[in-house]
CSV table of C-alpha atoms in Angstrom, one decimal:
chain,number,residue,atom,x,y,z
Y,15,GLN,CA,14.1,-7.9,-11.9
Y,16,VAL,CA,12.2,-5.0,-10.5
Y,17,HIS,CA,13.9,-3.1,-7.7
Y,18,LEU,CA,12.9,0.0,-5.7
Y,19,VAL,CA,15.4,1.3,-3.2
Y,20,GLU,CA,14.4,4.1,-0.8
Y,21,SER,CA,17.0,6.5,0.8
Y,22,GLY,CA,17.1,9.8,2.6
Y,23,GLY,CA,15.6,8.9,5.9
Y,24,GLY,CA,17.2,9.7,9.3
Y,25,VAL,CA,16.7,11.5,12.5
Y,26,VAL,CA,15.4,15.1,11.9
Y,27,GLN,CA,14.2,17.9,14.3
Y,28,PRO,CA,10.6,19.0,14.2
Y,29,GLY,CA,10.0,21.8,11.8
Y,30,ARG,CA,12.8,20.8,9.4
Y,31,SER,CA,12.5,19.4,5.9
Y,32,LEU,CA,13.6,16.1,4.3
Y,33,ARG,CA,13.6,14.7,0.8
Y,34,LEU,CA,13.2,11.0,0.3
Y,35,SER,CA,14.3,9.3,-2.9
Y,36,CYS,CA,13.3,6.0,-4.5
Y,37,ALA,CA,15.8,4.7,-7.0
Y,38,THR,CA,14.3,2.1,-9.4
Y,39,SER,CA,15.4,-0.4,-12.0
Y,40,GLY,CA,14.1,-3.4,-13.9
Y,41,PHE,CA,11.0,-1.8,-15.5
Y,42,THR,CA,10.0,1.1,-17.8
Y,43,PHE,CA,9.8,3.8,-15.2
Y,44,SER,CA,7.9,6.3,-17.2
Y,45,SER,CA,5.0,3.9,-17.8
Y,46,TYR,CA,3.9,3.4,-14.2
Y,47,ALA,CA,2.3,5.3,-11.4
Y,48,LEU,CA,4.2,5.4,-8.1
Y,49,HIS,CA,3.1,5.6,-4.5
Y,50,TRP,CA,4.5,6.5,-1.1
Y,51,VAL,CA,3.1,4.6,1.9
Y,52,ARG,CA,4.3,5.0,5.4
Y,53,GLN,CA,4.1,2.9,8.6
Y,54,ALA,CA,4.6,4.3,12.1
Y,55,PRO,CA,6.4,2.0,14.5
Y,56,GLY,CA,4.0,-0.8,15.5
Y,57,LYS,CA,1.1,0.7,13.5
Y,58,GLY,CA,-0.6,0.0,10.3
Y,59,LEU,CA,-0.1,1.2,6.7
Y,60,GLU,CA,-1.0,4.8,5.7
Y,61,TRP,CA,-1.0,5.7,2.0
Y,62,VAL,CA,0.5,9.2,1.6
Y,63,ALA,CA,0.9,10.0,-2.1
Y,64,VAL,CA,0.5,8.8,-5.6
Y,65,ILE,CA,1.9,10.3,-8.8
Y,66,SER,CA,0.7,9.3,-12.4
Y,67,TYR,CA,3.2,7.9,-14.9
Y,68,ASP,CA,3.7,11.4,-16.5
Y,69,GLY,CA,3.7,13.4,-13.2
Y,70,ALA,CA,0.5,15.2,-14.3
Y,71,ASN,CA,-1.6,13.9,-11.5
Y,72,LYS,CA,-0.7,13.9,-7.8
Y,73,TYR,CA,-2.9,13.0,-4.9
Y,74,TYR,CA,-2.5,13.2,-1.1
Y,75,PRO,CA,-4.6,12.5,2.0
Y,76,GLU,CA,-5.7,15.6,3.9
Y,77,SER,CA,-3.3,14.6,6.7
Y,78,VAL,CA,-0.2,15.5,4.7
Y,79,LYS,CA,-1.6,17.9,2.0
Y,80,GLY,CA,0.4,21.1,1.8
Y,81,ARG,CA,3.5,19.6,3.6
Y,82,PHE,CA,4.2,16.5,1.3
Y,83,THR,CA,5.2,16.8,-2.3
Y,84,ILE,CA,5.6,13.8,-4.6
Y,85,SER,CA,7.7,14.1,-7.7
Y,86,ARG,CA,9.4,12.0,-10.3
Y,87,ASP,CA,12.3,12.3,-12.7
Y,88,ASN,CA,11.6,10.1,-15.6
Y,89,SER,CA,15.1,10.6,-17.0
Y,90,GLU,CA,16.7,9.2,-13.8
Y,91,ASP,CA,14.1,6.6,-12.9
Y,92,THR,CA,13.8,8.2,-9.5
Y,93,LEU,CA,10.8,9.0,-7.3
Y,94,TYR,CA,10.9,11.6,-4.6
Y,95,LEU,CA,9.0,12.7,-1.5
Y,96,GLN,CA,9.6,16.2,-0.1
Y,97,ILE,CA,8.4,16.5,3.4
Y,98,ASN,CA,8.3,20.0,5.0
Y,99,SER,CA,7.6,21.2,8.5
Y,100,LEU,CA,8.2,17.7,9.9
Y,101,ARG,CA,6.2,16.6,12.9
Y,102,VAL,CA,6.7,14.0,15.5
Y,103,GLU,CA,3.8,12.1,14.1
Y,104,ASP,CA,5.6,11.8,10.7
Y,105,THR,CA,8.0,9.3,12.4
Y,106,ALA,CA,7.6,6.1,10.3
Y,107,VAL,CA,9.1,3.8,7.7
Y,108,TYR,CA,8.4,5.3,4.3
Y,109,TYR,CA,7.9,2.8,1.5
Y,110,CYS,CA,7.8,3.5,-2.3
Y,111,ALA,CA,5.8,1.2,-4.4
Y,112,ARG,CA,5.2,0.7,-8.1
Y,113,GLY,CA,1.6,0.9,-9.1
Y,114,GLY,CA,0.0,0.2,-12.4
Y,115,ASP,CA,-0.3,2.2,-15.6
Y,116,THR,CA,-2.9,4.6,-13.8
Y,117,TRP,CA,-2.9,6.4,-10.6
Y,118,ASN,CA,-5.9,4.3,-9.3
Y,119,ASP,CA,-4.3,1.0,-9.2
Y,120,ALA,CA,-2.8,-1.3,-6.5
Y,121,ALA,CA,0.7,-1.1,-5.2
Y,122,PHE,CA,2.3,-4.0,-6.9
Y,123,ILE,CA,5.9,-4.0,-5.9
Y,124,TRP,CA,7.4,-2.4,-2.8
Y,125,GLY,CA,10.8,-1.2,-1.7
Y,126,GLN,CA,12.4,-2.1,1.7
Y,127,GLY,CA,11.6,1.3,3.2
Y,128,THR,CA,13.5,4.1,4.7
Y,129,MET,CA,13.1,5.2,8.4
Y,130,VAL,CA,12.3,8.8,9.3
Y,131,THR,CA,12.5,9.8,12.9
Y,132,VAL,CA,11.4,13.2,13.9
Y,133,SER,CA,12.7,14.1,17.3
Y,134,SER,CA,14.2,17.0,19.1
O,12,ASP,CA,-12.5,9.5,2.5
O,13,ILE,CA,-13.5,5.8,2.2
O,14,VAL,CA,-13.1,4.1,5.5
O,15,MET,CA,-11.9,0.5,5.3
O,16,THR,CA,-13.1,-1.7,8.2
O,17,GLN,CA,-11.3,-5.1,8.7
O,18,SER,CA,-12.5,-7.9,10.9
O,19,PRO,CA,-11.4,-9.6,13.0
O,20,ASP,CA,-8.4,-7.6,14.4
O,21,SER,CA,-6.7,-10.9,15.1
O,22,LEU,CA,-7.3,-14.5,14.2
O,23,ALA,CA,-5.8,-17.8,15.3
O,24,VAL,CA,-6.3,-20.7,13.0
O,25,SER,CA,-4.9,-24.3,13.1
O,26,LEU,CA,-2.5,-25.4,10.5
O,27,GLY,CA,-4.4,-26.8,7.5
O,28,GLU,CA,-7.6,-25.0,8.4
O,29,ARG,CA,-9.3,-22.2,6.6
O,30,ALA,CA,-8.7,-18.6,7.5
O,31,THR,CA,-11.2,-15.9,6.6
O,32,ILE,CA,-10.6,-12.1,6.8
O,33,ASN,CA,-13.3,-9.6,6.1
O,34,CYS,CA,-13.1,-6.0,4.8
O,35,LYS,CA,-15.9,-3.5,4.5
O,36,SER,CA,-15.7,-0.2,2.7
O,37,SER,CA,-17.8,2.8,3.7
O,38,GLN,CA,-18.9,3.3,0.0
O,39,SER,CA,-18.8,1.1,-3.0
O,40,VAL,CA,-15.4,0.6,-4.7
O,41,LEU,CA,-17.1,-1.0,-7.7
O,42,TYR,CA,-16.7,1.0,-10.9
O,43,SER,CA,-19.6,0.0,-13.0
O,44,PRO,CA,-18.3,0.9,-16.5
O,45,ASN,CA,-15.5,-1.7,-16.2
O,46,ASN,CA,-17.2,-3.9,-13.5
O,47,LYS,CA,-14.0,-3.8,-11.5
O,48,ASN,CA,-13.8,-3.6,-7.7
O,49,TYR,CA,-10.8,-1.3,-6.8
O,50,LEU,CA,-9.7,-3.5,-3.9
O,51,GLY,CA,-6.5,-5.1,-3.0
O,52,TRP,CA,-5.1,-7.4,-0.2
O,53,TYR,CA,-1.6,-7.3,1.1
O,54,GLN,CA,0.4,-9.5,3.4
O,55,GLN,CA,3.1,-8.1,5.7
O,56,LYS,CA,5.5,-10.3,7.7
O,57,PRO,CA,7.4,-8.8,10.6
O,58,GLY,CA,10.5,-6.7,9.4
O,59,HIS,CA,9.4,-6.9,5.8
O,60,PRO,CA,7.5,-4.6,3.4
O,61,PRO,CA,3.9,-5.4,2.4
O,62,LYS,CA,3.4,-7.8,-0.5
O,63,LEU,CA,0.4,-7.6,-2.9
O,64,LEU,CA,-1.6,-10.8,-2.8
O,65,ILE,CA,-4.8,-9.9,-4.6
O,66,TYR,CA,-6.0,-7.0,-6.8
O,67,TRP,CA,-9.3,-6.1,-8.4
O,68,ALA,CA,-10.7,-7.9,-5.4
O,69,SER,CA,-10.2,-11.4,-6.8
O,70,THR,CA,-7.2,-11.5,-9.1
O,71,ARG,CA,-4.2,-13.3,-7.6
O,72,GLU,CA,-0.9,-11.6,-8.1
O,73,SER,CA,1.8,-13.7,-10.0
O,74,GLY,CA,3.5,-16.1,-7.8
O,75,VAL,CA,1.0,-16.1,-5.0
O,76,PRO,CA,-0.1,-19.6,-3.9
O,77,ASP,CA,-3.6,-20.6,-5.0
O,78,ARG,CA,-4.6,-21.2,-1.4
O,79,PHE,CA,-5.1,-17.5,-1.3
O,80,SER,CA,-8.4,-16.1,-2.8
O,81,GLY,CA,-10.3,-12.9,-2.8
O,82,SER,CA,-14.0,-12.4,-3.2
O,83,GLY,CA,-16.8,-9.9,-2.8
O,84,SER,CA,-18.0,-6.9,-4.6
O,85,GLY,CA,-19.3,-3.4,-3.9
O,86,THR,CA,-18.6,-2.8,-0.2
O,87,HIS,CA,-17.9,-6.3,1.3
O,88,PHE,CA,-14.9,-8.4,0.6
O,89,THR,CA,-13.2,-11.4,1.9
O,90,LEU,CA,-9.6,-12.9,1.8
O,91,THR,CA,-9.6,-16.6,2.3
O,92,ILE,CA,-6.6,-18.9,2.9
O,93,SER,CA,-7.9,-22.3,2.3
O,94,SER,CA,-5.3,-24.3,4.2
O,95,LEU,CA,-3.2,-22.3,6.5
O,96,GLN,CA,0.6,-22.9,6.3
O,97,PRO,CA,3.3,-21.8,8.8
O,98,GLU,CA,4.6,-19.1,6.4
O,99,ASP,CA,1.2,-17.5,6.3
O,100,VAL,CA,1.6,-16.0,9.8
O,101,ALA,CA,1.4,-12.2,9.0
O,102,VAL,CA,-0.7,-9.1,9.2
O,103,TYR,CA,-3.1,-8.7,6.3
O,104,TYR,CA,-4.4,-5.4,5.0
O,105,CYS,CA,-7.1,-4.5,2.5
O,106,GLN,CA,-6.8,-1.2,0.5
O,107,GLN,CA,-9.2,0.6,-1.7
O,108,TYR,CA,-7.7,2.4,-4.7
O,109,TYR,CA,-11.1,3.5,-6.2
O,110,THR,CA,-10.5,7.2,-5.2
O,111,PRO,CA,-7.8,9.1,-3.4
O,112,PRO,CA,-6.8,8.8,-0.6
O,113,HIS,CA,-6.1,5.1,-1.2
O,114,THR,CA,-7.1,4.0,2.3
O,115,PHE,CA,-6.0,0.9,4.1
O,116,GLY,CA,-7.8,-1.2,6.7
O,117,ARG,CA,-6.2,-1.4,10.1
O,118,GLY,CA,-4.9,-4.9,9.5
O,119,THR,CA,-5.7,-8.4,10.7
O,120,LYS,CA,-3.0,-10.3,12.6
O,121,LEU,CA,-3.1,-14.0,11.6
O,122,GLU,CA,-1.5,-16.6,14.0
O,123,ILE,CA,-1.3,-20.3,14.3
O,124,LYS,CA,-3.5,-21.9,16.9
């Protein structure tokens, strides 16, 4: 059974950094693209990053480009999201999701999410 | 960026009746070489992560009841629930994955009338 479990969230001051992790199991990690999607409290879904199966391709929206870095460790079956210069508007639940075999595919299976609160 | 516009914002339908949600993209998400529409539909219930219902605009994900169907091509898409059940109360999102950023619509809240 496929599982994705996010961790690393918490309460952080503006301007600080945070690294989120997504531990996975139940599938061949190195064969799939992976996504991060966030959801601010009471708001809709915002896609924030995708990484190809081999880590060669990474894409972000302009709203986070330069502050967010997606990475993966195919030897540990783990996905990461490094968030720098945190802003109040980064407050959200962050979900990781397994995509297909290419970066331009739907988000098929989702984790339960980890909450990030940016507040002084 | 491709803008995804969903309508309506909210919808109330009687049990057993049909529910229809629309999604329009600001540019085509149809890739002609493979004739696929890079469009997905997700269901999110309160306190839960989203769940993929439909991908390639009309392919039902494994385990999704057949009362859910997707249609459309190019820039106009529809999610239809043929006979609304109590467990279908949720927010529904469309998403394009044709080109990054993989933008979502703002969501449609579906309730029981």
